Amino acid sequence: MAATDTPEHTPAGALPRALTIARFRGVPIRLHLSWGLIAALVLWVFWVRFSALLAPYGTAVVALSAGLLAVVFFASIVAHELGHAVASLDRGIGVASITLFLLGGVTESHREADRARDEALIVGAGPLVSLALAAAFGLAHAFAPGTTPYGAVTGYAAWLNLLLAVFNVIPAYPLDGGRLLRALLWGLTGDAHRGMRWAARVGQAFAALLLLGGLNGLLGGPVPATDGPWRWLVVLLAANGVWGLLIGFFLLRSATHAHRSASVRATLAAHDLTDVMGTPPPTLPADLPLRLAAERLAERPSLLWPVGGPTLAGGVRLRDVEGALAAGRGALPVSAVAHGPGDIAVDVAVPFDRALDRMLDAPGQMLVVTRDGAPVGLLTPSLVGGLLR
């Protein structure tokens, strides 16, 4: 990603007030309201830079070049995020959205990867896309001097993508490099939660350095004297120290949350589903008319009922039945409104922390626990909440 990336489970809508501008393989690409601020700053920085570099070409060409580079810059961030998204989708991990916001871009996935190798491939896809774009723009830049509009745009596009890749592979969570470190530690120790805690600690240390650097800039400390894209990056991300402080604060908060979450998940992973699940209500026949199903539901208060048998065919919620009856569809079979087992079932052997991920995306955040395909338990927010307390 650009400044941060969270392919692990993030509920859809974690960044509210965002406008969907496109879709790719069903994944919405969104602009958060805060993106307008960084877009304006980026455009202004490009304008200032090109006003000096392309002055002989006139104001119109300078404005057009700055605008074009801004579009290329944000398109490059989207391409970086699409690298993560495609790698996730190809491994059966759903992607809720890709969102551009004040500090870069974020890919929101429905769950974490099941294996360290998959995590590494998903994480590495973003920087690889950025490196490929850097090479492509660098090759295009070789055909024109940097003092022409074409040369200036392609040259800076190459540098931007290279810096995007380099910044993200810094081994500090939640940057891509931090997640690669986590995948490496996960693979070496076999413990994903321990890998996350270590990567998060490195992320906290890196965030602290950014905060110190931002404070240095805010108080008028020394700025690198070199010219060119490296100095430009410092100006863009840490002008007067504000951006350095913002990014440092965001990374520190994310890394701290990740460390705390990993500790909680490690505790949860020590429990079996049998420690938490409740007794499931009687299974409803898949062909039972909904009006008769309503009578059975009244006999045993519950929010989720297994459907089918002896192998689970799905699950139906109280609200599904009530909604169908209100619409005059009482003659339909239960199977007509039931959710498939892929949405509402989890095997009893699945670690509890993984089952919790499934719960967050399940209809009504409830799951039927199965053993050899047959329902043996029920997971609800109230039961899980009791354990967390």
PDB file of N, CA, C and O in Angstrom, residues 215-241:
ATOM      1  N   LEU A 215       8.615  16.034  14.533  1.00  0.00           N
ATOM      2  CA  LEU A 215       8.761  17.081  15.539  1.00  0.00           C
ATOM      3  C   LEU A 215       9.965  17.948  15.245  1.00  0.00           C
ATOM      4  O   LEU A 215       9.933  19.177  15.422  1.00  0.00           O
ATOM      5  N   ASN A 216      11.039  17.327  14.742  1.00  0.00           N
ATOM      6  CA  ASN A 216      12.233  18.074  14.357  1.00  0.00           C
ATOM      7  C   ASN A 216      11.909  19.077  13.253  1.00  0.00           C
ATOM      8  O   ASN A 216      12.314  20.240  13.296  1.00  0.00           O
ATOM      9  N   GLY A 217      11.132  18.599  12.260  1.00  0.00           N
ATOM     10  CA  GLY A 217      10.743  19.511  11.184  1.00  0.00           C
ATOM     11  C   GLY A 217       9.823  20.611  11.666  1.00  0.00           C
ATOM     12  O   GLY A 217       9.922  21.763  11.238  1.00  0.00           O
ATOM     13  N   LEU A 218       8.909  20.262  12.574  1.00  0.00           N
ATOM     14  CA  LEU A 218       7.959  21.249  13.084  1.00  0.00           C
ATOM     15  C   LEU A 218       8.659  22.348  13.874  1.00  0.00           C
ATOM     16  O   LEU A 218       8.258  23.515  13.845  1.00  0.00           O
ATOM     17  N   LEU A 219       9.741  21.963  14.556  1.00  0.00           N
ATOM     18  CA  LEU A 219      10.484  22.943  15.359  1.00  0.00           C
ATOM     19  C   LEU A 219      11.594  23.630  14.584  1.00  0.00           C
ATOM     20  O   LEU A 219      12.394  24.371  15.154  1.00  0.00           O
ATOM     21  N   GLY A 220      11.657  23.361  13.266  1.00  0.00           N
ATOM     22  CA  GLY A 220      12.646  24.037  12.437  1.00  0.00           C
ATOM     23  C   GLY A 220      14.013  23.417  12.457  1.00  0.00           C
ATOM     24  O   GLY A 220      15.019  24.114  12.288  1.00  0.00           O
ATOM     25  N   GLY A 221      14.094  22.115  12.664  1.00  0.00           N
ATOM     26  CA  GLY A 221      15.374  21.431  12.667  1.00  0.00           C
ATOM     27  C   GLY A 221      15.961  21.333  11.275  1.00  0.00           C
ATOM     28  O   GLY A 221      15.359  21.771  10.294  1.00  0.00           O
ATOM     29  N   PRO A 222      17.147  20.737  11.137  1.00  0.00           N
ATOM     30  CA  PRO A 222      17.814  20.649   9.826  1.00  0.00           C
ATOM     31  C   PRO A 222      17.045  19.770   8.850  1.00  0.00           C
ATOM     32  O   PRO A 222      16.449  18.755   9.221  1.00  0.00           O
ATOM     33  N   VAL A 223      17.048  20.168   7.565  1.00  0.00           N
ATOM     34  CA  VAL A 223      16.401  19.431   6.487  1.00  0.00           C
ATOM     35  C   VAL A 223      17.494  18.959   5.536  1.00  0.00           C
ATOM     36  O   VAL A 223      18.466  19.681   5.303  1.00  0.00           O
ATOM     37  N   PRO A 224      17.409  17.746   4.972  1.00  0.00           N
ATOM     38  CA  PRO A 224      18.432  17.268   4.033  1.00  0.00           C
ATOM     39  C   PRO A 224      18.722  18.290   2.954  1.00  0.00           C
ATOM     40  O   PRO A 224      17.809  18.875   2.366  1.00  0.00           O
ATOM     41  N   ALA A 225      19.997  18.516   2.687  1.00  0.00           N
ATOM     42  CA  ALA A 225      20.389  19.563   1.739  1.00  0.00           C
ATOM     43  C   ALA A 225      20.410  19.078   0.300  1.00  0.00           C
ATOM     44  O   ALA A 225      20.557  19.874  -0.609  1.00  0.00           O
ATOM     45  N   THR A 226      20.246  17.773   0.078  1.00  0.00           N
ATOM     46  CA  THR A 226      20.296  17.261  -1.293  1.00  0.00           C
ATOM     47  C   THR A 226      19.090  17.720  -2.075  1.00  0.00           C
ATOM     48  O   THR A 226      18.025  17.995  -1.528  1.00  0.00           O
ATOM     49  N   ASP A 227      19.243  17.780  -3.390  1.00  0.00           N
ATOM     50  CA  ASP A 227      18.146  18.182  -4.262  1.00  0.00           C
ATOM     51  C   ASP A 227      17.576  16.945  -4.933  1.00  0.00           C
ATOM     52  O   ASP A 227      18.127  15.858  -4.844  1.00  0.00           O
ATOM     53  N   GLY A 228      16.457  17.115  -5.609  1.00  0.00           N
ATOM     54  CA  GLY A 228      15.889  16.008  -6.369  1.00  0.00           C
ATOM     55  C   GLY A 228      14.742  15.327  -5.635  1.00  0.00           C
ATOM     56  O   GLY A 228      14.208  15.834  -4.647  1.00  0.00           O
ATOM     57  N   PRO A 229      14.351  14.155  -6.128  1.00  0.00           N
ATOM     58  CA  PRO A 229      13.166  13.470  -5.610  1.00  0.00           C
ATOM     59  C   PRO A 229      13.246  13.140  -4.121  1.00  0.00           C
ATOM     60  O   PRO A 229      12.230  13.150  -3.432  1.00  0.00           O
ATOM     61  N   TRP A 230      14.439  12.834  -3.601  1.00  0.00           N
ATOM     62  CA  TRP A 230      14.511  12.486  -2.180  1.00  0.00           C
ATOM     63  C   TRP A 230      14.120  13.683  -1.313  1.00  0.00           C
ATOM     64  O   TRP A 230      13.369  13.548  -0.367  1.00  0.00           O
ATOM     65  N   ARG A 231      14.650  14.855  -1.655  1.00  0.00           N
ATOM     66  CA  ARG A 231      14.269  16.059  -0.911  1.00  0.00           C
ATOM     67  C   ARG A 231      12.794  16.353  -1.126  1.00  0.00           C
ATOM     68  O   ARG A 231      12.083  16.754  -0.206  1.00  0.00           O
ATOM     69  N   TRP A 232      12.310  16.122  -2.365  1.00  0.00           N
ATOM     70  CA  TRP A 232      10.893  16.346  -2.666  1.00  0.00           C
ATOM     71  C   TRP A 232      10.014  15.479  -1.779  1.00  0.00           C
ATOM     72  O   TRP A 232       8.977  15.921  -1.279  1.00  0.00           O
ATOM     73  N   LEU A 233      10.432  14.220  -1.541  1.00  0.00           N
ATOM     74  CA  LEU A 233       9.647  13.328  -0.703  1.00  0.00           C
ATOM     75  C   LEU A 233       9.588  13.858   0.728  1.00  0.00           C
ATOM     76  O   LEU A 233       8.537  13.816   1.372  1.00  0.00           O
ATOM     77  N   VAL A 234      10.728  14.374   1.222  1.00  0.00           N
ATOM     78  CA  VAL A 234      10.739  14.939   2.564  1.00  0.00           C
ATOM     79  C   VAL A 234       9.773  16.109   2.647  1.00  0.00           C
ATOM     80  O   VAL A 234       8.998  16.240   3.605  1.00  0.00           O
ATOM     81  N   VAL A 235       9.786  16.970   1.638  1.00  0.00           N
ATOM     82  CA  VAL A 235       8.894  18.127   1.624  1.00  0.00           C
ATOM     83  C   VAL A 235       7.442  17.678   1.583  1.00  0.00           C
ATOM     84  O   VAL A 235       6.581  18.230   2.262  1.00  0.00           O
ATOM     85  N   LEU A 236       7.149  16.649   0.775  1.00  0.00           N
ATOM     86  CA  LEU A 236       5.775  16.183   0.615  1.00  0.00           C
ATOM     87  C   LEU A 236       5.239  15.560   1.898  1.00  0.00           C
ATOM     88  O   LEU A 236       4.132  15.848   2.325  1.00  0.00           O
ATOM     89  N   LEU A 237       6.024  14.684   2.533  1.00  0.00           N
ATOM     90  CA  LEU A 237       5.527  13.927   3.676  1.00  0.00           C
ATOM     91  C   LEU A 237       5.772  14.597   5.021  1.00  0.00           C
ATOM     92  O   LEU A 237       5.135  14.258   6.010  1.00  0.00           O
ATOM     93  N   ALA A 238       6.693  15.546   5.073  1.00  0.00           N
ATOM     94  CA  ALA A 238       7.017  16.139   6.365  1.00  0.00           C
ATOM     95  C   ALA A 238       7.133  17.655   6.309  1.00  0.00           C
ATOM     96  O   ALA A 238       7.924  18.259   7.025  1.00  0.00           O
ATOM     97  N   ALA A 239       6.348  18.288   5.426  1.00  0.00           N
ATOM     98  CA  ALA A 239       6.379  19.743   5.342  1.00  0.00           C
ATOM     99  C   ALA A 239       6.037  20.326   6.712  1.00  0.00           C
ATOM    100  O   ALA A 239       4.975  20.067   7.266  1.00  0.00           O
ATOM    101  N   ASN A 240       6.961  21.102   7.263  1.00  0.00           N
ATOM    102  CA  ASN A 240       6.824  21.692   8.588  1.00  0.00           C
ATOM    103  C   ASN A 240       6.607  20.647   9.677  1.00  0.00           C
ATOM    104  O   ASN A 240       6.135  20.958  10.762  1.00  0.00           O
ATOM    105  N   GLY A 241       6.928  19.396   9.392  1.00  0.00           N
ATOM    106  CA  GLY A 241       6.788  18.353  10.393  1.00  0.00           C
ATOM    107  C   GLY A 241       5.403  17.770  10.527  1.00  0.00           C
ATOM    108  O   GLY A 241       5.211  16.743  11.167  1.00  0.00           O
TER     109      GLY A 241
END
